[in-house]
């Protein structure tokens, strides 16, 4: 790792730590704006002082900070239209320009960065209140072991037919890597996918037709569909259309296995084309996920294409 990369990696860690302090550690505290501090602290200020030129060059070339990613990591269900994303990008651009101006000054860096932080926090607080309400919940994604994911879905490696697609594989794509190590051809898609998988939105991905031996999604696609369905949002219909695309992408004999189950959709599938198997959820991790998301996850489902 070269010097510039190390400097930026350390900067990211310091900024993330200060962001946690600036927001009080939760979206609800951020939206309430109670007792929050904007002081960047000695560690971040010192890092900025020592590496002004490297950090300034990086800010000029890197574009806006990833505020959308930051928000999604705290509420995985957030849905933003183009106007809202543009507003979030404008906040990020303002913060980047403010940081560059502060780094260009000879003195008073700590106070200048504190002012940038205060402006960004106030803008983020207003944005979060508008998009998620005055008391927004934290609904974070979690990483689960490959073994647990397959256990929940009621499948073993021997029961999977390649190629396998993991929808919502996560930033580590752990299940994809594990399946590959077991000798299966496997792919993963996620909006934060690593280089070993495909960076894609599952609502826009081309699943194809008669392509997959198995499609898996553990607390991913169906969890979002269920969330939007229970909330009465139009996004539920979009997810339902993609659900049918996934079923059409299965080869004959292929399976779409997901948790939680979707009985309101499954009961409408033509039995001449699909067979549904219900898998009860008994693992403690699933009970914890129910508490985290506020949803009754019910069961997992395996939908197998017959014809």
PDB file of C-alpha atoms in Angstrom:
ATOM      1  CA  UNK A   1       0.000   0.000   0.000  1.00  0.00           C
ATOM      2  CA  UNK A   2       1.584   3.303  -1.081  1.00  0.00           C
ATOM      3  CA  UNK A   3       1.828   6.393   1.121  1.00  0.00           C
ATOM      4  CA  UNK A   4      -1.124   8.270  -0.422  1.00  0.00           C
ATOM      5  CA  UNK A   5      -3.365   5.203  -0.110  1.00  0.00           C
ATOM      6  CA  UNK A   6      -2.368   4.817   3.529  1.00  0.00           C
ATOM      7  CA  UNK A   7      -3.076   8.494   4.231  1.00  0.00           C
ATOM      8  CA  UNK A   8      -6.558   8.256   2.700  1.00  0.00           C
ATOM      9  CA  UNK A   9      -7.331   4.979   4.483  1.00  0.00           C
ATOM     10  CA  UNK A  10      -6.393   6.580   7.807  1.00  0.00           C
ATOM     11  CA  UNK A  11      -8.455   9.647   6.889  1.00  0.00           C
ATOM     12  CA  UNK A  12     -11.510   7.473   6.199  1.00  0.00           C
ATOM     13  CA  UNK A  13     -11.181   5.766   9.576  1.00  0.00           C
ATOM     14  CA  UNK A  14     -10.848   9.094  11.397  1.00  0.00           C
ATOM     15  CA  UNK A  15     -13.788  10.659   9.521  1.00  0.00           C
ATOM     16  CA  UNK A  16     -16.001   7.632  10.205  1.00  0.00           C
ATOM     17  CA  UNK A  17     -15.188   7.907  13.893  1.00  0.00           C
ATOM     18  CA  UNK A  18     -16.033  11.611  13.931  1.00  0.00           C
ATOM     19  CA  UNK A  19     -19.216  11.039  11.887  1.00  0.00           C
ATOM     20  CA  UNK A  20     -20.361   8.632  14.591  1.00  0.00           C
ATOM     21  CA  UNK A  21     -19.736  11.338  17.186  1.00  0.00           C
ATOM     22  CA  UNK A  22     -21.305  14.075  15.055  1.00  0.00           C
ATOM     23  CA  UNK A  23     -24.491  12.047  14.578  1.00  0.00           C
ATOM     24  CA  UNK A  24     -24.651  10.720  18.122  1.00  0.00           C
ATOM     25  CA  UNK A  25     -24.314   7.216  16.682  1.00  0.00           C
ATOM     26  CA  UNK A  26     -27.831   7.035  15.235  1.00  0.00           C
ATOM     27  CA  UNK A  27     -30.077   8.595  12.627  1.00  0.00           C
ATOM     28  CA  UNK A  28     -32.667   9.426  15.294  1.00  0.00           C
ATOM     29  CA  UNK A  29     -30.145  11.470  17.286  1.00  0.00           C
ATOM     30  CA  UNK A  30     -28.956  13.156  14.109  1.00  0.00           C
ATOM     31  CA  UNK A  31     -32.525  14.095  13.171  1.00  0.00           C
ATOM     32  CA  UNK A  32     -33.144  15.415  16.705  1.00  0.00           C
ATOM     33  CA  UNK A  33     -29.923  17.469  16.729  1.00  0.00           C
ATOM     34  CA  UNK A  34     -29.559  17.142  20.503  1.00  0.00           C
ATOM     35  CA  UNK A  35     -26.226  17.678  22.216  1.00  0.00           C
ATOM     36  CA  UNK A  36     -24.066  16.906  19.197  1.00  0.00           C
ATOM     37  CA  UNK A  37     -20.492  18.116  18.781  1.00  0.00           C
ATOM     38  CA  UNK A  38     -18.903  19.347  15.560  1.00  0.00           C
ATOM     39  CA  UNK A  39     -15.298  19.650  16.783  1.00  0.00           C
ATOM     40  CA  UNK A  40     -13.140  17.386  14.552  1.00  0.00           C
ATOM     41  CA  UNK A  41     -10.876  16.510  17.470  1.00  0.00           C
ATOM     42  CA  UNK A  42      -7.099  16.435  17.701  1.00  0.00           C
ATOM     43  CA  UNK A  43      -6.517  13.169  15.811  1.00  0.00           C
ATOM     44  CA  UNK A  44      -8.409  14.191  12.661  1.00  0.00           C
ATOM     45  CA  UNK A  45      -7.113  17.766  12.750  1.00  0.00           C
ATOM     46  CA  UNK A  46      -3.534  16.551  13.150  1.00  0.00           C
ATOM     47  CA  UNK A  47      -3.902  14.129  10.243  1.00  0.00           C
ATOM     48  CA  UNK A  48      -5.270  16.884   8.026  1.00  0.00           C
ATOM     49  CA  UNK A  49      -2.450  19.225   9.063  1.00  0.00           C
ATOM     50  CA  UNK A  50       0.282  16.684   8.327  1.00  0.00           C
ATOM     51  CA  UNK A  51      -1.102  15.613   4.947  1.00  0.00           C
ATOM     52  CA  UNK A  52      -2.699  18.781   3.536  1.00  0.00           C
ATOM     53  CA  UNK A  53      -1.330  18.331  -0.005  1.00  0.00           C
ATOM     54  CA  UNK A  54      -2.122  14.620  -0.347  1.00  0.00           C
ATOM     55  CA  UNK A  55      -5.656  14.999   1.024  1.00  0.00           C
ATOM     56  CA  UNK A  56      -6.365  18.126  -1.049  1.00  0.00           C
ATOM     57  CA  UNK A  57      -5.270  16.337  -4.237  1.00  0.00           C
ATOM     58  CA  UNK A  58      -7.444  13.357  -3.357  1.00  0.00           C
ATOM     59  CA  UNK A  59     -10.490  15.540  -2.657  1.00  0.00           C
ATOM     60  CA  UNK A  60     -10.091  17.292  -6.013  1.00  0.00           C
ATOM     61  CA  UNK A  61      -9.973  13.980  -7.906  1.00  0.00           C
ATOM     62  CA  UNK A  62     -12.299  11.749  -5.901  1.00  0.00           C
ATOM     63  CA  UNK A  63     -15.624  13.497  -6.435  1.00  0.00           C
ATOM     64  CA  UNK A  64     -18.348  13.672  -3.783  1.00  0.00           C
ATOM     65  CA  UNK A  65     -18.225  11.609  -0.580  1.00  0.00           C
ATOM     66  CA  UNK A  66     -20.514   8.586  -0.603  1.00  0.00           C
ATOM     67  CA  UNK A  67     -23.349   9.970   1.500  1.00  0.00           C
ATOM     68  CA  UNK A  68     -25.906   7.686  -0.173  1.00  0.00           C
ATOM     69  CA  UNK A  69     -23.817   4.673   0.819  1.00  0.00           C
ATOM     70  CA  UNK A  70     -23.485   6.091   4.348  1.00  0.00           C
ATOM     71  CA  UNK A  71     -27.267   6.466   4.620  1.00  0.00           C
ATOM     72  CA  UNK A  72     -28.049   3.037   3.160  1.00  0.00           C
ATOM     73  CA  UNK A  73     -25.687   1.388   5.611  1.00  0.00           C
ATOM     74  CA  UNK A  74     -27.817   2.807   8.419  1.00  0.00           C
ATOM     75  CA  UNK A  75     -31.209   2.115   6.864  1.00  0.00           C
ATOM     76  CA  UNK A  76     -31.142  -0.540   4.165  1.00  0.00           C
ATOM     77  CA  UNK A  77     -34.761   0.179   3.161  1.00  0.00           C
ATOM     78  CA  UNK A  78     -34.222   3.816   2.221  1.00  0.00           C
ATOM     79  CA  UNK A  79     -35.690   4.637  -1.198  1.00  0.00           C
ATOM     80  CA  UNK A  80     -34.678   7.937  -2.799  1.00  0.00           C
ATOM     81  CA  UNK A  81     -35.897   9.450  -6.037  1.00  0.00           C
ATOM     82  CA  UNK A  82     -33.626  11.338  -8.431  1.00  0.00           C
ATOM     83  CA  UNK A  83     -34.361  14.704  -6.793  1.00  0.00           C
ATOM     84  CA  UNK A  84     -33.472  13.406  -3.316  1.00  0.00           C
ATOM     85  CA  UNK A  85     -30.238  11.832  -4.563  1.00  0.00           C
ATOM     86  CA  UNK A  86     -29.343  15.134  -6.232  1.00  0.00           C
ATOM     87  CA  UNK A  87     -29.975  16.934  -2.921  1.00  0.00           C
ATOM     88  CA  UNK A  88     -27.727  14.461  -1.087  1.00  0.00           C
ATOM     89  CA  UNK A  89     -25.035  14.897  -3.734  1.00  0.00           C
ATOM     90  CA  UNK A  90     -25.238  18.676  -3.305  1.00  0.00           C
ATOM     91  CA  UNK A  91     -24.648  18.312   0.438  1.00  0.00           C
ATOM     92  CA  UNK A  92     -21.616  16.145  -0.256  1.00  0.00           C
ATOM     93  CA  UNK A  93     -20.263  18.576  -2.833  1.00  0.00           C
ATOM     94  CA  UNK A  94     -20.658  21.490  -0.420  1.00  0.00           C
ATOM     95  CA  UNK A  95     -18.753  19.564   2.271  1.00  0.00           C
ATOM     96  CA  UNK A  96     -15.966  18.638  -0.149  1.00  0.00           C
ATOM     97  CA  UNK A  97     -15.558  22.243  -1.294  1.00  0.00           C
ATOM     98  CA  UNK A  98     -15.604  23.456   2.309  1.00  0.00           C
ATOM     99  CA  UNK A  99     -12.914  20.957   3.301  1.00  0.00           C
ATOM    100  CA  UNK A 100     -10.752  21.981   0.349  1.00  0.00           C
ATOM    101  CA  UNK A 101     -11.065  25.648   1.300  1.00  0.00           C
ATOM    102  CA  UNK A 102     -10.197  24.853   4.914  1.00  0.00           C
ATOM    103  CA  UNK A 103      -7.101  22.906   3.879  1.00  0.00           C
ATOM    104  CA  UNK A 104      -6.008  25.814   1.702  1.00  0.00           C
ATOM    105  CA  UNK A 105      -5.936  28.217   4.660  1.00  0.00           C
ATOM    106  CA  UNK A 106      -2.718  28.616   6.577  1.00  0.00           C
ATOM    107  CA  UNK A 107      -4.206  28.710  10.077  1.00  0.00           C
ATOM    108  CA  UNK A 108      -7.410  27.867  11.915  1.00  0.00           C
ATOM    109  CA  UNK A 109      -7.897  24.437  10.364  1.00  0.00           C
ATOM    110  CA  UNK A 110      -9.662  22.917  13.365  1.00  0.00           C
ATOM    111  CA  UNK A 111     -12.250  25.684  13.550  1.00  0.00           C
ATOM    112  CA  UNK A 112     -12.748  25.675   9.790  1.00  0.00           C
ATOM    113  CA  UNK A 113     -13.351  21.908   9.688  1.00  0.00           C
ATOM    114  CA  UNK A 114     -15.744  22.223  12.632  1.00  0.00           C
ATOM    115  CA  UNK A 115     -17.750  24.738  10.590  1.00  0.00           C
ATOM    116  CA  UNK A 116     -17.824  22.381   7.595  1.00  0.00           C
ATOM    117  CA  UNK A 117     -18.975  19.570   9.885  1.00  0.00           C
ATOM    118  CA  UNK A 118     -21.721  21.725  11.421  1.00  0.00           C
ATOM    119  CA  UNK A 119     -23.062  22.668   7.992  1.00  0.00           C
ATOM    120  CA  UNK A 120     -22.982  19.079   6.781  1.00  0.00           C
ATOM    121  CA  UNK A 121     -24.639  17.748   9.925  1.00  0.00           C
ATOM    122  CA  UNK A 122     -27.428  20.322   9.777  1.00  0.00           C
ATOM    123  CA  UNK A 123     -28.054  19.505   6.125  1.00  0.00           C
ATOM    124  CA  UNK A 124     -28.030  15.760   6.770  1.00  0.00           C
ATOM    125  CA  UNK A 125     -30.375  16.162   9.740  1.00  0.00           C
ATOM    126  CA  UNK A 126     -32.907  18.058   7.644  1.00  0.00           C
ATOM    127  CA  UNK A 127     -32.567  15.525   4.825  1.00  0.00           C
ATOM    128  CA  UNK A 128     -33.076  12.538   7.141  1.00  0.00           C
ATOM    129  CA  UNK A 129     -36.142  14.126   8.776  1.00  0.00           C
ATOM    130  CA  UNK A 130     -37.665  14.760   5.347  1.00  0.00           C
ATOM    131  CA  UNK A 131     -36.940  11.314   3.935  1.00  0.00           C
ATOM    132  CA  UNK A 132     -37.299   9.065   6.996  1.00  0.00           C
ATOM    133  CA  UNK A 133     -39.371  11.076   9.473  1.00  0.00           C
ATOM    134  CA  UNK A 134     -38.531  12.763  12.785  1.00  0.00           C
ATOM    135  CA  UNK A 135     -37.567   9.496  14.528  1.00  0.00           C
ATOM    136  CA  UNK A 136     -35.880   7.361  11.846  1.00  0.00           C
ATOM    137  CA  UNK A 137     -34.901   3.786  12.668  1.00  0.00           C
ATOM    138  CA  UNK A 138     -31.526   2.181  12.155  1.00  0.00           C
ATOM    139  CA  UNK A 139     -32.025  -0.917   9.992  1.00  0.00           C
ATOM    140  CA  UNK A 140     -28.538  -2.101   9.151  1.00  0.00           C
ATOM    141  CA  UNK A 141     -27.421  -4.963   6.943  1.00  0.00           C
ATOM    142  CA  UNK A 142     -25.539  -7.772   8.660  1.00  0.00           C
ATOM    143  CA  UNK A 143     -23.019 -10.304   7.420  1.00  0.00           C
ATOM    144  CA  UNK A 144     -23.868 -13.970   8.044  1.00  0.00           C
ATOM    145  CA  UNK A 145     -21.689 -17.036   7.597  1.00  0.00           C
ATOM    146  CA  UNK A 146     -22.259 -19.084   4.415  1.00  0.00           C
ATOM    147  CA  UNK A 147     -23.191 -22.110   6.508  1.00  0.00           C
ATOM    148  CA  UNK A 148     -25.872 -20.182   8.384  1.00  0.00           C
ATOM    149  CA  UNK A 149     -27.311 -18.748   5.181  1.00  0.00           C
ATOM    150  CA  UNK A 150     -27.704 -22.179   3.591  1.00  0.00           C
ATOM    151  CA  UNK A 151     -29.093 -23.604   6.852  1.00  0.00           C
ATOM    152  CA  UNK A 152     -31.781 -20.919   6.933  1.00  0.00           C
ATOM    153  CA  UNK A 153     -32.625 -21.535   3.278  1.00  0.00           C
ATOM    154  CA  UNK A 154     -32.855 -25.272   3.942  1.00  0.00           C
ATOM    155  CA  UNK A 155     -30.223 -26.210   1.386  1.00  0.00           C
ATOM    156  CA  UNK A 156     -26.921 -28.057   1.294  1.00  0.00           C
ATOM    157  CA  UNK A 157     -24.162 -27.670  -1.286  1.00  0.00           C
ATOM    158  CA  UNK A 158     -25.023 -31.091  -2.745  1.00  0.00           C
ATOM    159  CA  UNK A 159     -28.563 -29.857  -3.467  1.00  0.00           C
ATOM    160  CA  UNK A 160     -27.415 -26.860  -5.509  1.00  0.00           C
ATOM    161  CA  UNK A 161     -27.080 -26.952  -9.287  1.00  0.00           C
ATOM    162  CA  UNK A 162     -24.715 -24.484 -10.923  1.00  0.00           C
ATOM    163  CA  UNK A 163     -24.650 -21.763 -11.920  1.00  0.00           C
ATOM    164  CA  UNK A 164     -25.716 -20.173  -8.647  1.00  0.00           C
ATOM    165  CA  UNK A 165     -26.627 -16.505  -8.184  1.00  0.00           C
ATOM    166  CA  UNK A 166     -26.613 -14.800  -4.769  1.00  0.00           C
ATOM    167  CA  UNK A 167     -28.933 -11.777  -4.883  1.00  0.00           C
ATOM    168  CA  UNK A 168     -27.692  -9.252  -2.333  1.00  0.00           C
ATOM    169  CA  UNK A 169     -24.351 -10.972  -1.721  1.00  0.00           C
ATOM    170  CA  UNK A 170     -23.058  -8.149   0.494  1.00  0.00           C
ATOM    171  CA  UNK A 171     -19.720  -6.319   0.395  1.00  0.00           C
ATOM    172  CA  UNK A 172     -17.797  -9.512   1.247  1.00  0.00           C
ATOM    173  CA  UNK A 173     -19.678 -11.913  -1.075  1.00  0.00           C
ATOM    174  CA  UNK A 174     -18.855 -14.603   1.492  1.00  0.00           C
ATOM    175  CA  UNK A 175     -21.414 -17.136   0.246  1.00  0.00           C
ATOM    176  CA  UNK A 176     -20.254 -16.707  -3.354  1.00  0.00           C
ATOM    177  CA  UNK A 177     -16.646 -17.345  -2.365  1.00  0.00           C
ATOM    178  CA  UNK A 178     -17.638 -20.339  -0.258  1.00  0.00           C
ATOM    179  CA  UNK A 179     -19.640 -21.919  -3.091  1.00  0.00           C
ATOM    180  CA  UNK A 180     -16.755 -21.415  -5.493  1.00  0.00           C
ATOM    181  CA  UNK A 181     -14.400 -23.110  -3.052  1.00  0.00           C
ATOM    182  CA  UNK A 182     -16.829 -26.051  -3.051  1.00  0.00           C
ATOM    183  CA  UNK A 183     -16.445 -26.318  -6.837  1.00  0.00           C
ATOM    184  CA  UNK A 184     -19.646 -24.570  -7.935  1.00  0.00           C
ATOM    185  CA  UNK A 185     -19.892 -21.806 -10.511  1.00  0.00           C
ATOM    186  CA  UNK A 186     -21.337 -18.915  -8.502  1.00  0.00           C
ATOM    187  CA  UNK A 187     -21.990 -15.214  -9.008  1.00  0.00           C
ATOM    188  CA  UNK A 188     -23.209 -12.491  -6.693  1.00  0.00           C
ATOM    189  CA  UNK A 189     -24.839  -9.104  -7.190  1.00  0.00           C
ATOM    190  CA  UNK A 190     -25.023  -6.241  -4.727  1.00  0.00           C
ATOM    191  CA  UNK A 191     -24.962  -2.438  -4.808  1.00  0.00           C
ATOM    192  CA  UNK A 192     -21.790  -2.697  -2.684  1.00  0.00           C
ATOM    193  CA  UNK A 193     -20.358  -5.827  -4.308  1.00  0.00           C
ATOM    194  CA  UNK A 194     -16.610  -6.483  -4.138  1.00  0.00           C
ATOM    195  CA  UNK A 195     -14.446  -7.107  -7.199  1.00  0.00           C
ATOM    196  CA  UNK A 196     -15.214 -10.831  -6.950  1.00  0.00           C
ATOM    197  CA  UNK A 197     -18.920 -10.182  -7.619  1.00  0.00           C
ATOM    198  CA  UNK A 198     -21.061  -7.878  -9.782  1.00  0.00           C
ATOM    199  CA  UNK A 199     -21.859  -4.314  -8.737  1.00  0.00           C
ATOM    200  CA  UNK A 200     -25.561  -4.062  -9.585  1.00  0.00           C
ATOM    201  CA  UNK A 201     -28.967  -3.037  -8.275  1.00  0.00           C
ATOM    202  CA  UNK A 202     -31.129  -6.146  -8.041  1.00  0.00           C
ATOM    203  CA  UNK A 203     -34.074  -4.219  -9.505  1.00  0.00           C
ATOM    204  CA  UNK A 204     -32.121  -3.444 -12.688  1.00  0.00           C
ATOM    205  CA  UNK A 205     -29.979  -6.562 -13.136  1.00  0.00           C
ATOM    206  CA  UNK A 206     -30.529  -8.678 -16.272  1.00  0.00           C
ATOM    207  CA  UNK A 207     -31.327 -12.112 -14.815  1.00  0.00           C
ATOM    208  CA  UNK A 208     -31.837 -13.692 -18.226  1.00  0.00           C
ATOM    209  CA  UNK A 209     -34.086 -16.660 -19.067  1.00  0.00           C
ATOM    210  CA  UNK A 210     -33.374 -20.351 -18.357  1.00  0.00           C
ATOM    211  CA  UNK A 211     -30.009 -19.281 -16.970  1.00  0.00           C
ATOM    212  CA  UNK A 212     -29.588 -20.238 -13.293  1.00  0.00           C
ATOM    213  CA  UNK A 213     -29.581 -23.573 -11.522  1.00  0.00           C
ATOM    214  CA  UNK A 214     -30.173 -21.796  -8.218  1.00  0.00           C
ATOM    215  CA  UNK A 215     -30.858 -18.234  -7.100  1.00  0.00           C
ATOM    216  CA  UNK A 216     -30.352 -17.517  -3.395  1.00  0.00           C
ATOM    217  CA  UNK A 217     -31.218 -14.477  -1.276  1.00  0.00           C
ATOM    218  CA  UNK A 218     -30.850 -14.597   2.495  1.00  0.00           C
ATOM    219  CA  UNK A 219     -32.500 -11.623   4.238  1.00  0.00           C
ATOM    220  CA  UNK A 220     -32.121  -9.640   1.040  1.00  0.00           C
ATOM    221  CA  UNK A 221     -34.490  -9.353  -1.893  1.00  0.00           C
ATOM    222  CA  UNK A 222     -37.578 -10.843  -0.255  1.00  0.00           C
ATOM    223  CA  UNK A 223     -36.994  -8.872   2.955  1.00  0.00           C
ATOM    224  CA  UNK A 224     -37.176  -5.634   0.968  1.00  0.00           C
ATOM    225  CA  UNK A 225     -40.217  -6.816  -0.978  1.00  0.00           C
ATOM    226  CA  UNK A 226     -41.980  -7.689   2.303  1.00  0.00           C
ATOM    227  CA  UNK A 227     -41.035  -4.349   3.869  1.00  0.00           C
ATOM    228  CA  UNK A 228     -42.454  -2.336   0.986  1.00  0.00           C
ATOM    229  CA  UNK A 229     -45.533  -4.591   0.744  1.00  0.00           C
ATOM    230  CA  UNK A 230     -46.404  -4.080   4.419  1.00  0.00           C
ATOM    231  CA  UNK A 231     -45.807  -0.332   4.081  1.00  0.00           C
ATOM    232  CA  UNK A 232     -48.101  -0.164   1.034  1.00  0.00           C
ATOM    233  CA  UNK A 233     -45.404   1.355  -1.150  1.00  0.00           C
ATOM    234  CA  UNK A 234     -45.265   1.241  -4.947  1.00  0.00           C
ATOM    235  CA  UNK A 235     -41.776  -0.240  -4.646  1.00  0.00           C
ATOM    236  CA  UNK A 236     -43.448  -3.535  -3.672  1.00  0.00           C
ATOM    237  CA  UNK A 237     -44.921  -3.863  -7.177  1.00  0.00           C
ATOM    238  CA  UNK A 238     -41.516  -3.212  -8.741  1.00  0.00           C
ATOM    239  CA  UNK A 239     -39.993  -5.914  -6.544  1.00  0.00           C
ATOM    240  CA  UNK A 240     -42.833  -8.302  -7.436  1.00  0.00           C
ATOM    241  CA  UNK A 241     -42.136  -7.829 -11.141  1.00  0.00           C
ATOM    242  CA  UNK A 242     -38.453  -8.606 -10.565  1.00  0.00           C
ATOM    243  CA  UNK A 243     -39.484 -11.626  -8.452  1.00  0.00           C
ATOM    244  CA  UNK A 244     -41.194 -13.061 -11.537  1.00  0.00           C
ATOM    245  CA  UNK A 245     -38.134 -12.223 -13.644  1.00  0.00           C
ATOM    246  CA  UNK A 246     -36.020 -14.274 -11.250  1.00  0.00           C
ATOM    247  CA  UNK A 247     -38.398 -17.229 -11.525  1.00  0.00           C
ATOM    248  CA  UNK A 248     -38.230 -17.041 -15.324  1.00  0.00           C
ATOM    249  CA  UNK A 249     -34.433 -16.980 -15.104  1.00  0.00           C
ATOM    250  CA  UNK A 250     -34.395 -20.453 -13.502  1.00  0.00           C
ATOM    251  CA  UNK A 251     -33.620 -23.511 -15.533  1.00  0.00           C
ATOM    252  CA  UNK A 252     -36.165 -26.337 -15.350  1.00  0.00           C
ATOM    253  CA  UNK A 253     -35.520 -27.973 -11.977  1.00  0.00           C
ATOM    254  CA  UNK A 254     -33.805 -24.843 -10.686  1.00  0.00           C
ATOM    255  CA  UNK A 255     -34.697 -23.277  -7.338  1.00  0.00           C
ATOM    256  CA  UNK A 256     -35.158 -19.747  -6.026  1.00  0.00           C
ATOM    257  CA  UNK A 257     -34.540 -19.966  -2.270  1.00  0.00           C
ATOM    258  CA  UNK A 258     -35.093 -16.910  -0.089  1.00  0.00           C
ATOM    259  CA  UNK A 259     -35.811 -15.763   3.438  1.00  0.00           C
ATOM    260  CA  UNK A 260     -38.204 -14.459   4.557  1.00  0.00           C
ATOM    261  CA  UNK A 261     -40.949 -16.238   2.655  1.00  0.00           C
ATOM    262  CA  UNK A 262     -43.607 -14.370   0.698  1.00  0.00           C
ATOM    263  CA  UNK A 263     -46.869 -16.339   1.113  1.00  0.00           C
ATOM    264  CA  UNK A 264     -49.006 -13.602  -0.445  1.00  0.00           C
ATOM    265  CA  UNK A 265     -47.055 -14.069  -3.707  1.00  0.00           C
ATOM    266  CA  UNK A 266     -46.360 -17.777  -3.470  1.00  0.00           C
ATOM    267  CA  UNK A 267     -50.029 -18.711  -3.289  1.00  0.00           C
ATOM    268  CA  UNK A 268     -50.593 -17.066  -6.685  1.00  0.00           C
ATOM    269  CA  UNK A 269     -47.898 -19.022  -8.552  1.00  0.00           C
ATOM    270  CA  UNK A 270     -49.252 -21.561 -11.062  1.00  0.00           C
ATOM    271  CA  UNK A 271     -48.696 -25.017  -9.563  1.00  0.00           C
ATOM    272  CA  UNK A 272     -48.187 -26.466 -13.018  1.00  0.00           C
ATOM    273  CA  UNK A 273     -44.997 -24.386 -13.294  1.00  0.00           C
ATOM    274  CA  UNK A 274     -43.684 -23.965  -9.737  1.00  0.00           C
ATOM    275  CA  UNK A 275     -43.518 -25.995  -6.528  1.00  0.00           C
ATOM    276  CA  UNK A 276     -43.126 -24.123  -3.227  1.00  0.00           C
ATOM    277  CA  UNK A 277     -41.490 -25.657  -0.158  1.00  0.00           C
ATOM    278  CA  UNK A 278     -41.767 -23.870   3.169  1.00  0.00           C
ATOM    279  CA  UNK A 279     -38.727 -23.917   5.491  1.00  0.00           C
ATOM    280  CA  UNK A 280     -39.422 -22.974   9.099  1.00  0.00           C
ATOM    281  CA  UNK A 281     -37.044 -20.456  10.696  1.00  0.00           C
ATOM    282  CA  UNK A 282     -35.778 -21.603  14.068  1.00  0.00           C
ATOM    283  CA  UNK A 283     -32.229 -20.233  14.226  1.00  0.00           C
ATOM    284  CA  UNK A 284     -31.541 -17.586  16.935  1.00  0.00           C
ATOM    285  CA  UNK A 285     -29.927 -15.304  14.328  1.00  0.00           C
ATOM    286  CA  UNK A 286     -33.268 -15.055  12.553  1.00  0.00           C
ATOM    287  CA  UNK A 287     -35.031 -14.099  15.758  1.00  0.00           C
ATOM    288  CA  UNK A 288     -32.426 -11.363  16.194  1.00  0.00           C
ATOM    289  CA  UNK A 289     -33.036 -10.207  12.610  1.00  0.00           C
ATOM    290  CA  UNK A 290     -36.764 -10.011  13.321  1.00  0.00           C
ATOM    291  CA  UNK A 291     -36.020  -7.727  16.255  1.00  0.00           C
ATOM    292  CA  UNK A 292     -33.643  -5.569  14.192  1.00  0.00           C
ATOM    293  CA  UNK A 293     -35.995  -5.101  11.247  1.00  0.00           C
ATOM    294  CA  UNK A 294     -39.317  -5.008  13.075  1.00  0.00           C
ATOM    295  CA  UNK A 295     -40.711  -7.571  10.609  1.00  0.00           C
ATOM    296  CA  UNK A 296     -42.144 -11.009  11.277  1.00  0.00           C
ATOM    297  CA  UNK A 297     -39.915 -13.076   9.007  1.00  0.00           C
ATOM    298  CA  UNK A 298     -42.103 -16.175   9.241  1.00  0.00           C
ATOM    299  CA  UNK A 299     -40.346 -18.775   7.101  1.00  0.00           C
ATOM    300  CA  UNK A 300     -37.949 -19.299   4.236  1.00  0.00           C
ATOM    301  CA  UNK A 301     -39.176 -20.559   0.867  1.00  0.00           C
ATOM    302  CA  UNK A 302     -37.819 -22.685  -1.938  1.00  0.00           C
ATOM    303  CA  UNK A 303     -39.581 -22.162  -5.264  1.00  0.00           C
ATOM    304  CA  UNK A 304     -38.617 -24.799  -7.800  1.00  0.00           C
ATOM    305  CA  UNK A 305     -39.353 -24.442 -11.496  1.00  0.00           C
ATOM    306  CA  UNK A 306     -41.204 -27.464 -12.877  1.00  0.00           C
ATOM    307  CA  UNK A 307     -41.749 -26.399 -16.482  1.00  0.00           C
TER     308      UNK A 307
END
